[in-house]
């Protein structure tokens, strides 16, 4: 006979027929006996389980036992045992006992690393469950302990089974089940950990970090505890795994690599002894493909380097070179926090690469060779573990460069390449090897020319193709040629392939050349005025490539196509269509960047960054000032979040100069002009807000100060007009940037009034921004309660929108206030929440800042955790290329050294922090002040009072420059209470 209590209590004969047990009293009695088969159960417990009201007499219990014996028959014996009863059945006949045995064996198999056996055992164990344990009895005091124990073991078995399945590669499939389980058991940390790992495996760290944050919040709210060390370690693992966006990998190759295996090994060997190797040769000879293969070999195996591939062909000039490298490395030009850091993109590159073992592949250097040479020389000098592999038609010409001339393929390799590519377009292709060799010789054995010609085998046979090439090139067995002649040969092959295109294909191909970095099908169809079938035809004929959802054109073909575009007289019209297309994209994306969809839209705009810049360059050169203003405004939030606003400062300045030449700048009303104009600048009418954003972007560059001083008054008038009364502007990011840009000015009151006036604005992001800015008013007046309430309202506003950046900003401010009043537990919790959000955005520098802030809150109660946070912050800051972030982390480590009684090490770290902290950037003021105070304390401790007074005075002067004149305001700079009071005292005595 078999018995079941994992669900409704039931019994079955050996033939499967169910035993009629009778009413609920007998089922309850049997269930209680089966929770411990073979062991005595007291009569009192049995009576309570059968009748929780306590009215069952001993005689009535005996009567129920007798009826149960009769129902079970000889299949089970119920015996009297002392003051109770027991059922005598084999444990394997009870489903709960079988479940516990199988679950235990499954867990043992999991721990032994046998995930497959574990899954089999655990699935069998869990398959025994038909519902809740001891169904109908769980509320009985007698049954509750057994029911709770079985349900707990069921959850443990579920966790074991899911973990084993994940080990076998089933992470993604586990997510829905884990979400449901975590929803029912939000405080169960092992389930949360499994969900976090599954989410990470499915889609990366963003969702995983959110799941961690939700669990941390539940634990804090419900139990008042922090996550366990295991879950905290998992969190750190996620942060480490997502230490930032990965460097751009070499492009995936769709075809086999033919004929240069030996060269790959030789160039790789050369890179081991030379830190700069340049592959030289004419266009189409295979430099890029060779560099990709060398990079692939360098990035695999034990002790492999990181590899970053930078495609330079889309650059119009060398001005954008540092930003191109930052983008390829996955780094921002600035942190999310706004302010003029004084750091150039090159400074950030050096900081990011100074301690990093990385192979930097710079592809297609020839059109920016002078700028590349200067930058490569500087990076190699400052970053001893960096190596550079460049491809160029000419050497870079710097000391230490090793050259590797890339030659055409040898004869046999050329024949193999042609045959493989021809076989791809005509399966089963065969031809006389001599004919194929003649074709390749006519093409100077250049790989690109061979691939273009092989694509024609789809419609021509080899003999016909050879004849046409002889006619076209006039190159029958001339022997070897120089590189210039080979380049002419390639040009002729491109021209020949071009002439074989239909008229619609030629039109689409020449128009495609306006794209920088490729295009989606939708963009290509719109800008080229073509259709998908034509694009596919160009792919078939090797004029376009298609990979990763984007069409691309090789540089050599693009150069020829650009000439055809000029010859057709279409360049300006197509450029205009291209600019309007990407203006439309930027406008569509802009509102999404302030909402939960920002994680989806930021990557979409990042992929199109080259096209956005190309559109802006065209608008500036044309000049089409209106389109330029609209593009800058629509892309401003993206540029700011990406930290690359300074990269467009030169274009913004040029647009402002063009407007200034007319004597007026745009207002919001039709025909309105600001700044003394006569109204002749009617084309700018209605673009007042776009003008403001242009001014802000122009001011973000190194040469922006004079522009800012010249345009500030007119821009403020235009911004006020756009956001006055019932009017709501189009770009609320302008309000925030306006306040931050004015924060360092001597008189920022008008900007504060303008922005804070939007507290009740119907536009939700502007409203949240205004509330955030408004909080600094009561804070400066010492009303911390009102300030905290205002910052909290801002955080809630950003959170409701799903804007991670705004939420993190407000939470960080609230954390600073909590720490300032001594509530370090709340400060840490708020900082953790902000950290999860900045990690989702890939904001390394901001994450480093938050880690420093959290460490500052932990120093008193948990020095070990604080030290770990400072070290992690330093690592992130180095990876982000952030000298100011590194300065803050070093200051924290210096504080720890001072606490440990090591003033020498502390002084060394303070001095290093002081070197890196920018004295002119508000973001660095807290670091600088605390560092100077630390050095003052060290000097005071060794009796050098003059040096101590000097350091304290420097700290007070640094604080004074920010306008902070209350302890509360200074604490938001990261200063602890005692330091803030000392600085205020020093400032007040000046």
mmCIF file of N, CA, C and O in Angstrom, residues 543-613:
data_model
loop_
_atom_site.group_PDB
_atom_site.id
_atom_site.type_symbol
_atom_site.label_atom_id
_atom_site.label_comp_id
_atom_site.label_asym_id
_atom_site.label_seq_id
_atom_site.Cartn_x
_atom_site.Cartn_y
_atom_site.Cartn_z
ATOM 1 N N UNK A 543 29.154 44.994 -53.075
ATOM 2 C CA UNK A 543 29.294 46.437 -52.937
ATOM 3 C C UNK A 543 28.919 46.887 -51.528
ATOM 4 O O UNK A 543 29.362 47.935 -51.063
ATOM 5 N N UNK A 544 28.070 46.116 -50.871
ATOM 6 C CA UNK A 544 27.716 46.360 -49.477
ATOM 7 C C UNK A 544 27.950 45.082 -48.678
ATOM 8 O O UNK A 544 27.921 43.984 -49.236
ATOM 9 N N UNK A 545 28.159 45.247 -47.372
ATOM 10 C CA UNK A 545 28.195 44.128 -46.439
ATOM 11 C C UNK A 545 27.003 44.257 -45.501
ATOM 12 O O UNK A 545 26.543 45.367 -45.214
ATOM 13 N N UNK A 546 26.510 43.142 -45.015
ATOM 14 C CA UNK A 546 25.411 43.174 -44.060
ATOM 15 C C UNK A 546 25.749 42.277 -42.887
ATOM 16 O O UNK A 546 26.025 41.088 -43.059
ATOM 17 N N UNK A 547 25.777 42.863 -41.692
ATOM 18 C CA UNK A 547 26.069 42.087 -40.476
ATOM 19 C C UNK A 547 25.519 42.849 -39.285
ATOM 20 O O UNK A 547 25.535 44.086 -39.264
ATOM 21 N N UNK A 548 25.011 42.111 -38.318
ATOM 22 C CA UNK A 548 24.511 42.742 -37.100
ATOM 23 C C UNK A 548 23.365 43.690 -37.330
ATOM 24 O O UNK A 548 23.204 44.671 -36.591
ATOM 25 N N UNK A 549 22.567 43.428 -38.360
ATOM 26 C CA UNK A 549 21.415 44.283 -38.620
ATOM 27 C C UNK A 549 21.734 45.585 -39.314
ATOM 28 O O UNK A 549 20.871 46.464 -39.433
ATOM 29 N N UNK A 550 22.968 45.746 -39.814
ATOM 30 C CA UNK A 550 23.358 47.009 -40.457
ATOM 31 C C UNK A 550 24.077 46.742 -41.767
ATOM 32 O O UNK A 550 24.805 45.756 -41.915
ATOM 33 N N UNK A 551 23.852 47.641 -42.704
ATOM 34 C CA UNK A 551 24.581 47.632 -43.966
ATOM 35 C C UNK A 551 25.817 48.512 -43.816
ATOM 36 O O UNK A 551 25.772 49.580 -43.195
ATOM 37 N N UNK A 552 26.919 48.048 -44.410
ATOM 38 C CA UNK A 552 28.160 48.821 -44.381
ATOM 39 C C UNK A 552 28.805 48.778 -45.760
ATOM 40 O O UNK A 552 28.584 47.843 -46.528
ATOM 41 N N UNK A 553 29.632 49.775 -46.030
ATOM 42 C CA UNK A 553 30.348 49.844 -47.304
ATOM 43 C C UNK A 553 31.830 49.974 -47.014
ATOM 44 O O UNK A 553 32.232 50.788 -46.171
ATOM 45 N N UNK A 554 32.646 49.164 -47.683
ATOM 46 C CA UNK A 554 34.086 49.244 -47.493
ATOM 47 C C UNK A 554 34.596 50.622 -47.914
ATOM 48 O O UNK A 554 34.061 51.256 -48.819
ATOM 49 N N UNK A 555 35.663 51.046 -47.235
ATOM 50 C CA UNK A 555 36.175 52.394 -47.449
ATOM 51 C C UNK A 555 36.544 52.643 -48.918
ATOM 52 O O UNK A 555 36.238 53.696 -49.481
ATOM 53 N N UNK A 556 37.211 51.674 -49.532
ATOM 54 C CA UNK A 556 37.656 51.865 -50.917
ATOM 55 C C UNK A 556 36.466 52.044 -51.851
ATOM 56 O O UNK A 556 36.475 52.920 -52.731
ATOM 57 N N UNK A 557 35.443 51.225 -51.669
ATOM 58 C CA UNK A 557 34.248 51.354 -52.508
ATOM 59 C C UNK A 557 33.537 52.660 -52.194
ATOM 60 O O UNK A 557 33.035 53.347 -53.097
ATOM 61 N N UNK A 558 33.501 53.041 -50.887
ATOM 62 C CA UNK A 558 32.858 54.288 -50.511
ATOM 63 C C UNK A 558 33.531 55.494 -51.132
ATOM 64 O O UNK A 558 32.856 56.465 -51.511
ATOM 65 N N UNK A 559 34.869 55.469 -51.234
ATOM 66 C CA UNK A 559 35.574 56.604 -51.847
ATOM 67 C C UNK A 559 35.177 56.756 -53.315
ATOM 68 O O UNK A 559 34.940 57.870 -53.798
ATOM 69 N N UNK A 560 35.105 55.622 -54.025
ATOM 70 C CA UNK A 560 34.697 55.691 -55.427
ATOM 71 C C UNK A 560 33.238 56.141 -55.536
ATOM 72 O O UNK A 560 32.883 56.984 -56.371
ATOM 73 N N UNK A 561 32.371 55.571 -54.656
ATOM 74 C CA UNK A 561 30.963 55.954 -54.684
ATOM 75 C C UNK A 561 30.763 57.427 -54.393
ATOM 76 O O UNK A 561 29.862 58.069 -54.955
ATOM 77 N N UNK A 562 31.595 57.994 -53.508
ATOM 78 C CA UNK A 562 31.495 59.416 -53.215
ATOM 79 C C UNK A 562 31.788 60.261 -54.433
ATOM 80 O O UNK A 562 31.153 61.305 -54.656
ATOM 81 N N UNK A 563 32.752 59.829 -55.246
ATOM 82 C CA UNK A 563 33.032 60.550 -56.491
ATOM 83 C C UNK A 563 31.832 60.493 -57.430
ATOM 84 O O UNK A 563 31.487 61.479 -58.093
ATOM 85 N N UNK A 564 31.199 59.330 -57.480
ATOM 86 C CA UNK A 564 30.009 59.185 -58.333
ATOM 87 C C UNK A 564 28.863 60.069 -57.832
ATOM 88 O O UNK A 564 28.094 60.611 -58.623
ATOM 89 N N UNK A 565 28.760 60.219 -56.496
ATOM 90 C CA UNK A 565 27.715 61.080 -55.930
ATOM 91 C C UNK A 565 27.945 62.527 -56.341
ATOM 92 O O UNK A 565 27.001 63.239 -56.717
ATOM 93 N N UNK A 566 29.207 62.969 -56.287
ATOM 94 C CA UNK A 566 29.523 64.335 -56.718
ATOM 95 C C UNK A 566 29.254 64.505 -58.209
ATOM 96 O O UNK A 566 28.704 65.534 -58.644
ATOM 97 N N UNK A 567 29.651 63.502 -58.992
ATOM 98 C CA UNK A 567 29.458 63.597 -60.439
ATOM 99 C C UNK A 567 27.975 63.691 -60.800
ATOM 100 O O UNK A 567 27.605 64.355 -61.782
ATOM 101 N N UNK A 568 27.127 63.045 -59.985
ATOM 102 C CA UNK A 568 25.683 63.092 -60.243
ATOM 103 C C UNK A 568 25.044 64.378 -59.735
ATOM 104 O O UNK A 568 23.852 64.616 -59.978
ATOM 105 N N UNK A 569 25.810 65.211 -59.029
ATOM 106 C CA UNK A 569 25.276 66.457 -58.493
ATOM 107 C C UNK A 569 24.251 66.256 -57.386
ATOM 108 O O UNK A 569 23.403 67.127 -57.167
ATOM 109 N N UNK A 570 24.380 65.134 -56.663
ATOM 110 C CA UNK A 570 23.365 64.818 -55.665
ATOM 111 C C UNK A 570 23.838 64.990 -54.220
ATOM 112 O O UNK A 570 23.046 64.799 -53.292
ATOM 113 N N UNK A 571 25.093 65.343 -54.030
ATOM 114 C CA UNK A 571 25.638 65.293 -52.674
ATOM 115 C C UNK A 571 24.836 66.161 -51.709
ATOM 116 O O UNK A 571 24.466 65.709 -50.621
ATOM 117 N N UNK A 572 24.565 67.393 -52.046
ATOM 118 C CA UNK A 572 23.896 68.271 -51.091
ATOM 119 C C UNK A 572 22.494 67.771 -50.759
ATOM 120 O O UNK A 572 22.084 67.757 -49.593
ATOM 121 N N UNK A 573 21.759 67.312 -51.768
ATOM 122 C CA UNK A 573 20.398 66.838 -51.534
ATOM 123 C C UNK A 573 20.398 65.579 -50.658
ATOM 124 O O UNK A 573 19.565 65.441 -49.753
ATOM 125 N N UNK A 574 21.331 64.672 -50.917
ATOM 126 C CA UNK A 574 21.378 63.434 -50.140
ATOM 127 C C UNK A 574 21.876 63.723 -48.719
ATOM 128 O O UNK A 574 21.370 63.149 -47.753
ATOM 129 N N UNK A 575 22.840 64.622 -48.603
ATOM 130 C CA UNK A 575 23.297 65.015 -47.282
ATOM 131 C C UNK A 575 22.150 65.629 -46.467
ATOM 132 O O UNK A 575 22.006 65.381 -45.269
ATOM 133 N N UNK A 576 21.354 66.428 -47.135
ATOM 134 C CA UNK A 576 20.219 67.040 -46.448
ATOM 135 C C UNK A 576 19.232 65.966 -45.989
ATOM 136 O O UNK A 576 18.730 65.985 -44.863
ATOM 137 N N UNK A 577 18.953 64.995 -46.861
ATOM 138 C CA UNK A 577 18.041 63.901 -46.494
ATOM 139 C C UNK A 577 18.619 63.099 -45.325
ATOM 140 O O UNK A 577 17.891 62.676 -44.414
ATOM 141 N N UNK A 578 19.933 62.885 -45.354
ATOM 142 C CA UNK A 578 20.613 62.171 -44.262
ATOM 143 C C UNK A 578 20.467 62.944 -42.954
ATOM 144 O O UNK A 578 20.137 62.368 -41.906
ATOM 145 N N UNK A 579 20.687 64.259 -43.005
ATOM 146 C CA UNK A 579 20.582 65.072 -41.790
ATOM 147 C C UNK A 579 19.160 65.062 -41.254
ATOM 148 O O UNK A 579 18.937 64.956 -40.036
ATOM 149 N N UNK A 580 18.158 65.167 -42.129
ATOM 150 C CA UNK A 580 16.770 65.162 -41.656
ATOM 151 C C UNK A 580 16.410 63.806 -41.045
ATOM 152 O O UNK A 580 15.670 63.722 -40.069
ATOM 153 N N UNK A 581 16.928 62.728 -41.620
ATOM 154 C CA UNK A 581 16.646 61.400 -41.085
ATOM 155 C C UNK A 581 17.169 61.266 -39.656
ATOM 156 O O UNK A 581 16.471 60.779 -38.762
ATOM 157 N N UNK A 582 18.399 61.726 -39.404
ATOM 158 C CA UNK A 582 18.976 61.542 -38.080
ATOM 159 C C UNK A 582 18.512 62.613 -37.104
ATOM 160 O O UNK A 582 18.530 62.389 -35.885
ATOM 161 N N UNK A 583 18.054 63.741 -37.608
ATOM 162 C CA UNK A 583 17.351 64.690 -36.741
ATOM 163 C C UNK A 583 16.045 64.066 -36.249
ATOM 164 O O UNK A 583 15.694 64.156 -35.064
ATOM 165 N N UNK A 584 15.351 63.401 -37.148
ATOM 166 C CA UNK A 584 14.107 62.718 -36.771
ATOM 167 C C UNK A 584 14.385 61.636 -35.721
ATOM 168 O O UNK A 584 13.636 61.487 -34.749
ATOM 169 N N UNK A 585 15.461 60.871 -35.911
ATOM 170 C CA UNK A 585 15.805 59.833 -34.948
ATOM 171 C C UNK A 585 16.116 60.437 -33.575
ATOM 172 O O UNK A 585 15.652 59.942 -32.537
ATOM 173 N N UNK A 586 16.911 61.515 -33.554
ATOM 174 C CA UNK A 586 17.271 62.144 -32.286
ATOM 175 C C UNK A 586 16.043 62.708 -31.586
ATOM 176 O O UNK A 586 15.903 62.597 -30.363
ATOM 177 N N UNK A 587 15.139 63.301 -32.357
ATOM 178 C CA UNK A 587 13.908 63.834 -31.755
ATOM 179 C C UNK A 587 13.045 62.717 -31.180
ATOM 180 O O UNK A 587 12.454 62.859 -30.107
ATOM 181 N N UNK A 588 12.963 61.610 -31.900
ATOM 182 C CA UNK A 588 12.168 60.476 -31.412
ATOM 183 C C UNK A 588 12.759 59.914 -30.131
ATOM 184 O O UNK A 588 12.039 59.558 -29.189
ATOM 185 N N UNK A 589 14.092 59.845 -30.074
ATOM 186 C CA UNK A 589 14.756 59.244 -28.921
ATOM 187 C C UNK A 589 14.721 60.134 -27.691
ATOM 188 O O UNK A 589 14.675 59.631 -26.561
ATOM 189 N N UNK A 590 14.732 61.447 -27.876
ATOM 190 C CA UNK A 590 14.933 62.380 -26.758
ATOM 191 C C UNK A 590 14.010 62.133 -25.571
ATOM 192 O O UNK A 590 14.497 61.974 -24.441
ATOM 193 N N UNK A 591 12.693 62.072 -25.726
ATOM 194 C CA UNK A 591 11.860 61.853 -24.538
ATOM 195 C C UNK A 591 12.092 60.502 -23.872
ATOM 196 O O UNK A 591 11.950 60.370 -22.655
ATOM 197 N N UNK A 592 12.477 59.498 -24.660
ATOM 198 C CA UNK A 592 12.728 58.172 -24.088
ATOM 199 C C UNK A 592 13.953 58.176 -23.175
ATOM 200 O O UNK A 592 14.061 57.331 -22.278
ATOM 201 N N UNK A 593 14.888 59.092 -23.409
ATOM 202 C CA UNK A 593 16.098 59.149 -22.597
ATOM 203 C C UNK A 593 15.812 59.653 -21.187
ATOM 204 O O UNK A 593 16.681 59.581 -20.320
ATOM 205 N N UNK A 594 14.626 60.178 -20.958
ATOM 206 C CA UNK A 594 14.248 60.642 -19.622
ATOM 207 C C UNK A 594 13.279 59.680 -18.946
ATOM 208 O O UNK A 594 12.696 60.003 -17.917
ATOM 209 N N UNK A 595 13.102 58.513 -19.550
ATOM 210 C CA UNK A 595 12.148 57.554 -19.007
ATOM 211 C C UNK A 595 12.814 56.185 -18.889
ATOM 212 O O UNK A 595 14.012 56.023 -19.128
ATOM 213 N N UNK A 596 12.005 55.191 -18.535
ATOM 214 C CA UNK A 596 12.543 53.851 -18.286
ATOM 215 C C UNK A 596 13.203 53.266 -19.521
ATOM 216 O O UNK A 596 14.077 52.408 -19.425
ATOM 217 N N UNK A 597 12.807 53.732 -20.713
ATOM 218 C CA UNK A 597 13.348 53.162 -21.951
ATOM 219 C C UNK A 597 14.757 53.648 -22.265
ATOM 220 O O UNK A 597 15.303 53.336 -23.325
ATOM 221 N N UNK A 598 15.375 54.429 -21.372
ATOM 222 C CA UNK A 598 16.690 54.989 -21.686
ATOM 223 C C UNK A 598 17.731 53.907 -21.932
ATOM 224 O O UNK A 598 18.656 54.092 -22.733
ATOM 225 N N UNK A 599 17.597 52.741 -21.277
ATOM 226 C CA UNK A 599 18.559 51.667 -21.509
ATOM 227 C C UNK A 599 18.412 51.077 -22.905
ATOM 228 O O UNK A 599 19.340 50.467 -23.428
ATOM 229 N N UNK A 600 17.240 51.219 -23.510
ATOM 230 C CA UNK A 600 17.031 50.736 -24.876
ATOM 231 C C UNK A 600 17.505 51.769 -25.888
ATOM 232 O O UNK A 600 18.117 51.425 -26.901
ATOM 233 N N UNK A 601 17.249 53.058 -25.620
ATOM 234 C CA UNK A 601 17.523 54.093 -26.616
ATOM 235 C C UNK A 601 18.959 54.585 -26.608
ATOM 236 O O UNK A 601 19.473 55.012 -27.656
ATOM 237 N N UNK A 602 19.621 54.555 -25.473
ATOM 238 C CA UNK A 602 21.021 54.988 -25.458
ATOM 239 C C UNK A 602 21.888 54.160 -26.401
ATOM 240 O O UNK A 602 22.655 54.715 -27.195
ATOM 241 N N UNK A 603 21.794 52.813 -26.368
ATOM 242 C CA UNK A 603 22.593 52.035 -27.325
ATOM 243 C C UNK A 603 22.209 52.307 -28.773
ATOM 244 O O UNK A 603 23.077 52.298 -29.654
ATOM 245 N N UNK A 604 20.928 52.562 -29.041
ATOM 246 C CA UNK A 604 20.515 52.833 -30.424
ATOM 247 C C UNK A 604 21.163 54.108 -30.943
ATOM 248 O O UNK A 604 21.624 54.163 -32.097
ATOM 249 N N UNK A 605 21.214 55.129 -30.109
ATOM 250 C CA UNK A 605 21.868 56.368 -30.535
ATOM 251 C C UNK A 605 23.382 56.213 -30.591
ATOM 252 O O UNK A 605 24.038 56.807 -31.448
ATOM 253 N N UNK A 606 23.926 55.417 -29.685
ATOM 254 C CA UNK A 606 25.377 55.204 -29.692
ATOM 255 C C UNK A 606 25.822 54.567 -31.002
ATOM 256 O O UNK A 606 26.842 54.950 -31.584
ATOM 257 N N UNK A 607 25.053 53.593 -31.484
ATOM 258 C CA UNK A 607 25.382 52.942 -32.755
ATOM 259 C C UNK A 607 25.358 53.964 -33.891
ATOM 260 O O UNK A 607 26.141 53.883 -34.845
ATOM 261 N N UNK A 608 24.463 54.953 -33.790
ATOM 262 C CA UNK A 608 24.323 55.952 -34.855
ATOM 263 C C UNK A 608 25.140 57.209 -34.588
ATOM 264 O O UNK A 608 24.945 58.224 -35.257
ATOM 265 N N UNK A 609 26.069 57.140 -33.644
ATOM 266 C CA UNK A 609 26.814 58.348 -33.271
ATOM 267 C C UNK A 609 27.545 58.955 -34.466
ATOM 268 O O UNK A 609 27.528 60.175 -34.668
ATOM 269 N N UNK A 610 28.186 58.106 -35.267
ATOM 270 C CA UNK A 610 28.895 58.623 -36.432
ATOM 271 C C UNK A 610 27.970 59.334 -37.396
ATOM 272 O O UNK A 610 28.320 60.382 -37.966
ATOM 273 N N UNK A 611 26.773 58.807 -37.589
ATOM 274 C CA UNK A 611 25.814 59.453 -38.487
ATOM 275 C C UNK A 611 25.309 60.773 -37.912
ATOM 276 O O UNK A 611 25.102 61.742 -38.654
ATOM 277 N N UNK A 612 25.100 60.829 -36.600
ATOM 278 C CA UNK A 612 24.667 62.086 -35.984
ATOM 279 C C UNK A 612 25.732 63.164 -36.170
ATOM 280 O O UNK A 612 25.411 64.315 -36.505
ATOM 281 N N UNK A 613 26.994 62.794 -35.968
ATOM 282 C CA UNK A 613 28.068 63.766 -36.150
ATOM 283 C C UNK A 613 28.205 64.179 -37.613
ATOM 284 O O UNK A 613 28.435 65.352 -37.930
#
